[in-house]
Amino acid sequence: MIRPDQLLRETERGLWCEPGGFFIDPMRPAERALVTHGHADHARAGHARVLATPETLAIMAARYGEAFTPDPVPVAYGERLKIGEVDVSFHPAGHVLGSAQIRLEWKGLVIGVSGDYKRRRDPTCAPFEVFPAHVYVTEATFALPVFRHPDDGDEIAKLLTSLQQNPDRTHLVGAYALGKAQRLICLLREGGYDAPIHIHGAMEQLCALYEDHGVDLGPLAKATLKDGEGTRQDFAGKIVIGPPSSFQTAWARRFSDPVISFASGWMQVRARARQRGVELPLILSDHADWDELTQTIRDIDPEEVWITHGRDDALARWAELEGYKARPLSLVGYEDEDD
Ligand SMILES: [Zn+2]
């Protein structure tokens, strides 16, 4: 009998596949790294070889420079590879452009590693794909029954209504630069907003990358005012999107009387919204909520569920009550860059 930990186990450096000789999303430089997606806590620079989807490789090159690895190996969704003794394939995770679950098969044992994922529709990336596995390794960012993400369209409608009601104010929306910003823009377009959307300079490269990969973002404009060029009134009634870090800088203070908004799954926690001084919280997450997590485990119906980074206790308890063997993994280093 093969034990799952002979195929995959947690180490200080991340998930290690012994018969394949590779790490998945290693936290430190590795000889061979399989990377699920481009968020910084999963995709780090400095690995000797990186296997990832072409989109993820492009995102890593954009963020870290072309020299992020001497040996990038693109792997298309569904392509089957043999790495060491292990059959490996990447499958859409529905999280951000290029995001993948990784399927490992060795001596008849199948382990699926989710990376970060969500189940609801996202116009900027391929939808989550269900495949059967004996062991499923799932994230647990929002793994409490209180976390139920509302309908995306309703959240976008809040922003559009506020724009109508406050035509003299800039709507300054915080969104993570990879994934959330582009999804927010696409959802605004679907909501009928066709005016230029102003983006912080730190988002230009990733927005261009999404457009290069066929994601139409509509008219974008810079959100910068050089001295003596225009006035503060230029952004009245406009939507300006910036990364959360930019809100603490002089950049954010130049907008007059802004409506401070933030697009994140954490905005359903009122205290967090208040803490950040958010007037218009938008609950928009790129992670599965409680219903999506439990539905995914039911859909995959594995024998064992391994749980990474998040509220692993609640999900482990749920899984055990449902008859699945559950094991929280003690992996460190994953943060919520991308909530
Ligand atoms: Zn992520």
Short mmCIF file of C-alpha atoms and ligand atoms in Angstrom, two decimals:
data_model
loop_
_atom_site.label_atom_id
_atom_site.label_comp_id
_atom_site.label_asym_id
_atom_site.label_seq_id
_atom_site.Cartn_x
_atom_site.Cartn_y
_atom_site.Cartn_z
CA MET A 1 0.00 0.00 0.00
CA ILE A 2 1.26 3.42 -0.97
CA ARG A 3 0.87 6.11 1.64
CA PRO A 4 0.02 9.62 0.39
CA ASP A 5 2.98 11.11 2.27
CA GLN A 6 5.30 8.99 0.12
CA LEU A 7 4.11 11.07 -2.84
CA LEU A 8 3.74 14.48 -1.19
CA ARG A 9 4.66 15.87 2.18
CA GLU A 10 5.08 19.19 3.89
CA THR A 11 8.56 20.48 4.65
CA GLU A 12 9.91 23.78 5.92
CA ARG A 13 10.38 24.85 2.31
CA GLY A 14 6.90 23.89 1.15
CA LEU A 15 5.15 20.84 -0.31
CA TRP A 16 7.78 18.32 -1.45
CA CYS A 17 7.20 15.51 -3.94
CA GLU A 18 9.93 12.95 -3.35
CA PRO A 19 9.36 10.61 -6.34
CA GLY A 20 9.13 13.64 -8.64
CA GLY A 21 12.00 15.56 -7.08
CA PHE A 22 10.14 18.87 -6.96
CA PHE A 23 8.48 21.37 -4.66
CA ILE A 24 5.08 22.98 -5.19
CA ASP A 25 5.09 26.75 -4.48
CA PRO A 26 8.33 26.58 -2.47
CA MET A 27 9.02 29.46 -0.11
CA ARG A 28 12.76 29.33 -0.72
CA PRO A 29 14.85 28.85 -3.87
CA ALA A 30 14.54 25.27 -5.15
CA GLU A 31 16.10 23.17 -7.91
CA ARG A 32 12.70 22.41 -9.39
CA ALA A 33 9.54 24.35 -8.52
CA LEU A 34 5.99 23.80 -9.73
CA VAL A 35 4.14 27.08 -9.25
CA THR A 36 0.34 27.22 -8.99
CA HIS A 37 -0.08 30.96 -9.70
CA GLY A 38 1.58 34.33 -9.76
CA HIS A 39 0.76 35.79 -6.33
CA ALA A 40 3.94 36.63 -4.48
CA ASP A 41 3.43 34.19 -1.61
CA HIS A 42 3.26 31.27 -4.07
CA ALA A 43 5.52 32.44 -6.89
CA ARG A 44 8.95 33.44 -5.68
CA ALA A 45 12.00 34.31 -7.71
CA GLY A 46 15.27 32.38 -7.66
CA HIS A 47 14.33 28.77 -8.50
CA ALA A 48 16.70 26.92 -10.87
CA ARG A 49 13.72 25.65 -12.89
CA VAL A 50 10.07 26.73 -12.81
CA LEU A 51 7.22 24.74 -14.29
CA ALA A 52 4.00 26.75 -14.53
CA THR A 53 1.32 27.77 -17.00
CA PRO A 54 2.51 30.19 -19.70
CA GLU A 55 0.39 32.92 -18.08
CA THR A 56 1.98 32.39 -14.67
CA LEU A 57 5.46 32.45 -16.20
CA ALA A 58 4.57 35.74 -17.93
CA ILE A 59 3.31 37.18 -14.63
CA MET A 60 6.50 36.13 -12.83
CA ALA A 61 8.63 37.69 -15.58
CA ALA A 62 6.61 40.91 -15.30
CA ARG A 63 7.01 41.07 -11.53
CA TYR A 64 10.56 39.83 -11.06
CA GLY A 65 12.19 40.42 -14.45
CA GLU A 66 12.99 37.86 -17.16
CA ALA A 67 15.85 36.47 -15.03
CA PHE A 68 13.46 35.20 -12.32
CA THR A 69 14.64 31.72 -13.29
CA PRO A 70 17.21 30.52 -15.83
CA ASP A 71 14.86 27.72 -16.88
CA PRO A 72 11.15 28.52 -17.25
CA VAL A 73 9.10 25.55 -18.53
CA PRO A 74 5.58 26.39 -19.74
CA VAL A 75 2.92 23.76 -19.09
CA ALA A 76 -0.50 24.18 -20.72
CA TYR A 77 -3.68 23.26 -18.87
CA GLY A 78 -4.33 19.54 -19.33
CA GLU A 79 -0.88 18.73 -20.75
CA ARG A 80 0.53 15.55 -19.19
CA LEU A 81 4.17 15.46 -18.13
CA LYS A 82 6.36 12.87 -16.49
CA ILE A 83 8.58 14.40 -13.82
CA GLY A 84 10.77 11.79 -12.21
CA GLU A 85 8.35 8.94 -11.59
CA VAL A 86 5.27 11.16 -11.32
CA ASP A 87 2.61 12.01 -13.90
CA VAL A 88 1.85 15.72 -13.54
CA SER A 89 -0.79 17.98 -15.06
CA PHE A 90 -2.07 21.51 -14.40
CA HIS A 91 -5.80 22.30 -14.30
CA PRO A 92 -7.61 25.66 -14.03
CA ALA A 93 -8.20 26.94 -10.47
CA GLY A 94 -10.39 29.96 -11.32
CA HIS A 95 -8.35 32.20 -8.99
CA VAL A 96 -6.41 34.59 -11.27
CA LEU A 97 -5.11 34.49 -14.86
CA GLY A 98 -3.07 31.30 -15.33
CA SER A 99 -3.86 29.90 -11.88
CA ALA A 100 -3.69 26.13 -11.66
CA GLN A 101 -4.42 23.19 -9.46
CA ILE A 102 -1.72 20.55 -9.82
CA ARG A 103 -2.58 16.88 -10.25
CA LEU A 104 0.02 14.28 -9.26
CA GLU A 105 -0.30 10.59 -10.07
CA TRP A 106 2.13 7.91 -8.90
CA LYS A 107 1.57 4.17 -8.68
CA GLY A 108 -2.18 4.62 -8.95
CA LEU A 109 -2.40 7.28 -6.24
CA VAL A 110 -3.76 10.71 -7.25
CA ILE A 111 -3.21 13.87 -5.21
CA GLY A 112 -4.73 17.21 -6.25
CA VAL A 113 -3.16 20.42 -4.94
CA SER A 114 -5.56 23.34 -5.20
CA GLY A 115 -3.31 26.35 -4.83
CA ASP A 116 -5.72 29.24 -4.28
CA TYR A 117 -9.07 28.84 -6.00
CA LYS A 118 -12.66 29.94 -6.33
CA ARG A 119 -15.70 28.42 -7.98
CA ARG A 120 -17.70 31.42 -9.06
CA ARG A 121 -17.41 32.84 -12.55
CA ASP A 122 -14.52 35.20 -13.25
CA PRO A 123 -14.32 36.89 -16.67
CA THR A 124 -10.52 37.14 -16.39
CA CYS A 125 -9.56 33.48 -16.09
CA ALA A 126 -10.48 29.90 -16.95
CA PRO A 127 -13.08 28.28 -14.64
CA PHE A 128 -12.13 25.80 -11.91
CA GLU A 129 -11.97 22.24 -13.16
CA VAL A 130 -13.03 19.31 -10.97
CA PHE A 131 -10.98 16.11 -11.21
CA PRO A 132 -11.14 13.04 -8.98
CA ALA A 133 -8.33 12.53 -6.45
CA HIS A 134 -7.58 10.28 -3.50
CA VAL A 135 -6.17 13.20 -1.57
CA TYR A 136 -7.15 16.83 -2.12
CA VAL A 137 -5.01 19.63 -0.72
CA THR A 138 -7.25 22.66 -0.31
CA GLU A 139 -6.70 26.24 0.76
CA ALA A 140 -8.85 27.54 3.63
CA THR A 141 -8.61 31.34 3.55
CA PHE A 142 -12.34 31.85 4.14
CA ALA A 143 -13.11 28.51 5.79
CA LEU A 144 -15.65 29.60 8.36
CA PRO A 145 -19.41 29.20 7.87
CA VAL A 146 -19.83 32.98 8.36
CA PHE A 147 -17.93 33.63 5.14
CA ARG A 148 -20.40 33.69 2.30
CA HIS A 149 -19.38 36.00 -0.49
CA PRO A 150 -22.32 37.96 -1.94
CA ASP A 151 -23.17 38.24 -5.62
CA ASP A 152 -20.44 40.12 -7.56
CA GLY A 153 -22.98 42.09 -9.56
CA ASP A 154 -24.58 43.47 -6.38
CA GLU A 155 -21.19 44.68 -5.11
CA ILE A 156 -20.44 46.40 -8.43
CA ALA A 157 -23.90 48.01 -8.33
CA LYS A 158 -23.00 49.58 -4.95
CA LEU A 159 -20.00 51.27 -6.53
CA LEU A 160 -21.95 52.47 -9.57
CA THR A 161 -24.76 53.82 -7.37
CA SER A 162 -22.28 55.70 -5.19
CA LEU A 163 -20.76 57.24 -8.32
CA GLN A 164 -24.15 58.53 -9.38
CA GLN A 165 -24.91 59.88 -5.93
CA ASN A 166 -21.50 61.53 -5.47
CA PRO A 167 -20.62 62.95 -8.88
CA ASP A 168 -18.11 65.41 -7.40
CA ARG A 169 -16.07 62.87 -5.50
CA THR A 170 -13.28 60.60 -6.70
CA HIS A 171 -14.00 56.93 -6.06
CA LEU A 172 -10.68 55.57 -4.91
CA VAL A 173 -10.82 51.77 -4.90
CA GLY A 174 -8.14 49.57 -3.36
CA ALA A 175 -7.58 46.28 -5.17
CA TYR A 176 -4.65 43.90 -5.40
CA ALA A 177 -2.62 44.48 -8.54
CA LEU A 178 -2.73 40.88 -9.74
CA GLY A 179 -6.18 39.51 -10.40
CA LYS A 180 -8.50 41.60 -8.26
CA ALA A 181 -7.89 44.85 -10.14
CA GLN A 182 -8.51 43.28 -13.56
CA ARG A 183 -11.58 41.39 -12.35
CA LEU A 184 -12.99 44.56 -10.81
CA ILE A 185 -12.48 46.39 -14.10
CA CYS A 186 -14.15 43.59 -16.12
CA LEU A 187 -17.10 43.47 -13.72
CA LEU A 188 -17.51 47.24 -14.00
CA ARG A 189 -17.61 46.88 -17.80
CA GLU A 190 -20.24 44.14 -17.46
CA GLY A 191 -22.17 46.51 -15.20
CA GLY A 192 -22.32 48.99 -18.08
CA TYR A 193 -19.53 51.36 -17.00
CA ASP A 194 -17.67 52.32 -20.17
CA ALA A 195 -15.82 55.50 -19.16
CA PRO A 196 -12.03 55.42 -18.75
CA ILE A 197 -10.93 53.82 -15.47
CA HIS A 198 -7.85 55.38 -13.91
CA ILE A 199 -5.19 53.01 -12.63
CA HIS A 200 -2.17 53.47 -10.40
CA GLY A 201 1.18 53.12 -12.20
CA ALA A 202 1.94 49.89 -10.31
CA MET A 203 -0.96 48.22 -12.11
CA GLU A 204 -0.20 49.24 -15.67
CA GLN A 205 2.10 46.34 -16.49
CA LEU A 206 -0.22 43.63 -15.19
CA CYS A 207 -3.26 45.20 -16.86
CA ALA A 208 -1.34 45.22 -20.15
CA LEU A 209 -0.39 41.59 -19.57
CA TYR A 210 -4.02 40.61 -19.07
CA GLU A 211 -4.97 42.43 -22.27
CA ASP A 212 -2.17 40.61 -24.12
CA HIS A 213 -3.80 37.38 -22.95
CA GLY A 214 -7.18 38.34 -24.39
CA VAL A 215 -8.84 39.94 -21.36
CA ASP A 216 -10.49 43.15 -22.60
CA LEU A 217 -10.36 45.85 -19.91
CA GLY A 218 -11.80 48.73 -21.97
CA PRO A 219 -10.35 52.25 -21.80
CA LEU A 220 -7.76 52.72 -19.04
CA ALA A 221 -6.02 55.96 -18.10
CA LYS A 222 -3.26 56.98 -15.73
CA ALA A 223 -4.14 58.08 -12.21
CA THR A 224 -1.21 60.43 -11.90
CA LEU A 225 -1.07 64.19 -11.89
CA LYS A 226 2.29 65.79 -12.37
CA ASP A 227 2.84 69.19 -10.78
CA GLY A 228 1.19 71.94 -12.75
CA GLU A 229 -0.60 69.46 -14.96
CA GLY A 230 -4.34 69.51 -14.44
CA THR A 231 -6.09 69.96 -11.14
CA ARG A 232 -7.61 67.79 -8.50
CA GLN A 233 -10.97 68.23 -10.14
CA ASP A 234 -9.78 66.02 -13.00
CA PHE A 235 -10.71 62.93 -11.01
CA ALA A 236 -14.07 64.11 -9.68
CA GLY A 237 -16.69 61.50 -10.49
CA LYS A 238 -14.03 59.10 -11.75
CA ILE A 239 -13.02 55.63 -10.64
CA VAL A 240 -9.38 55.38 -9.60
CA ILE A 241 -7.96 51.95 -8.72
CA GLY A 242 -4.76 51.56 -6.72
CA PRO A 243 -3.05 48.76 -4.81
CA PRO A 244 -3.81 48.76 -1.06
CA SER A 245 -0.24 49.84 -0.26
CA SER A 246 -0.71 53.05 -2.25
CA PHE A 247 -3.42 54.25 0.12
CA GLN A 248 -0.83 55.11 2.77
CA THR A 249 1.19 57.25 0.37
CA ALA A 250 1.10 60.83 -0.87
CA TRP A 251 -0.44 59.51 -4.08
CA ALA A 252 -3.77 58.79 -2.37
CA ARG A 253 -3.86 62.12 -0.54
CA ARG A 254 -3.91 64.19 -3.69
CA PHE A 255 -7.48 63.24 -4.55
CA SER A 256 -9.97 65.71 -3.17
CA ASP A 257 -12.70 64.38 -0.90
CA PRO A 258 -12.41 60.79 -2.14
CA VAL A 259 -14.84 57.99 -1.42
CA ILE A 260 -12.47 55.37 -0.04
CA SER A 261 -13.43 51.92 -1.24
CA PHE A 262 -11.74 48.55 -1.03
CA ALA A 263 -12.45 45.35 -2.95
CA SER A 264 -11.69 42.30 -0.83
CA GLY A 265 -13.27 39.24 0.67
CA TRP A 266 -12.26 40.62 4.06
CA MET A 267 -14.65 43.53 3.63
CA GLN A 268 -17.41 41.30 5.02
CA VAL A 269 -15.66 41.77 8.36
CA ARG A 270 -16.93 45.21 9.36
CA ALA A 271 -14.11 45.81 11.81
CA ARG A 272 -11.54 45.40 9.06
CA ALA A 273 -13.32 47.89 6.84
CA ARG A 274 -13.51 50.39 9.70
CA GLN A 275 -9.87 49.84 10.60
CA ARG A 276 -8.84 50.72 7.06
CA GLY A 277 -11.09 53.77 6.96
CA VAL A 278 -13.15 52.27 4.16
CA GLU A 279 -16.35 54.15 3.43
CA LEU A 280 -17.53 51.85 0.64
CA PRO A 281 -16.54 48.21 1.27
CA LEU A 282 -16.88 45.91 -1.75
CA ILE A 283 -16.95 42.22 -0.90
CA LEU A 284 -15.10 40.76 -3.84
CA SER A 285 -12.88 37.77 -3.22
CA ASP A 286 -10.71 35.58 -5.42
CA HIS A 287 -10.91 32.77 -2.86
CA ALA A 288 -13.58 30.17 -2.31
CA ASP A 289 -16.05 30.98 0.46
CA TRP A 290 -17.37 28.39 2.92
CA ASP A 291 -19.98 27.05 0.50
CA GLU A 292 -17.49 26.82 -2.35
CA LEU A 293 -14.91 25.03 -0.19
CA THR A 294 -17.35 22.43 1.08
CA GLN A 295 -18.93 22.01 -2.37
CA THR A 296 -15.49 21.42 -3.86
CA ILE A 297 -14.68 18.70 -1.35
CA ARG A 298 -18.01 17.05 -2.09
CA ASP A 299 -17.44 17.35 -5.85
CA ILE A 300 -13.96 15.83 -5.69
CA ASP A 301 -14.97 13.35 -2.99
CA PRO A 302 -11.42 12.42 -1.94
CA GLU A 303 -10.54 9.94 0.78
CA GLU A 304 -8.44 12.55 2.56
CA VAL A 305 -8.50 16.34 2.71
CA TRP A 306 -5.32 18.20 3.54
CA ILE A 307 -5.81 21.83 4.48
CA THR A 308 -3.35 24.68 3.98
CA HIS A 309 -3.10 28.31 5.06
CA GLY A 310 -6.26 29.58 6.62
CA ARG A 311 -8.92 28.53 9.08
CA ASP A 312 -8.00 24.88 8.87
CA ASP A 313 -9.72 23.80 12.12
CA ALA A 314 -13.27 24.56 11.02
CA LEU A 315 -12.86 22.93 7.63
CA ALA A 316 -11.10 19.89 9.13
CA ARG A 317 -13.97 19.43 11.59
CA TRP A 318 -16.56 19.77 8.83
CA ALA A 319 -14.69 17.23 6.66
CA GLU A 320 -14.47 14.71 9.49
CA LEU A 321 -18.18 15.04 10.22
CA GLU A 322 -18.81 14.38 6.52
CA GLY A 323 -16.70 11.22 6.69
CA TYR A 324 -13.48 12.47 5.11
CA LYS A 325 -10.13 12.00 6.78
CA ALA A 326 -8.81 15.52 7.36
CA ARG A 327 -5.36 16.83 8.09
CA PRO A 328 -4.31 20.47 8.57
CA LEU A 329 -0.84 21.06 7.11
CA SER A 330 1.59 23.21 9.01
CA LEU A 331 2.88 25.21 6.07
CA VAL A 332 4.20 28.65 6.85
CA GLY A 333 4.78 31.59 4.58
CA TYR A 334 1.47 31.88 2.74
CA GLU A 335 -0.19 35.20 3.34
CA ASP A 336 -3.22 36.97 2.06
CA GLU A 337 -1.61 39.00 -0.66
CA ASP A 338 -4.67 38.35 -2.68
CA ASP A 339 -7.75 38.41 -0.52
ZN ZN B 1 -3.43 33.70 -4.68
#
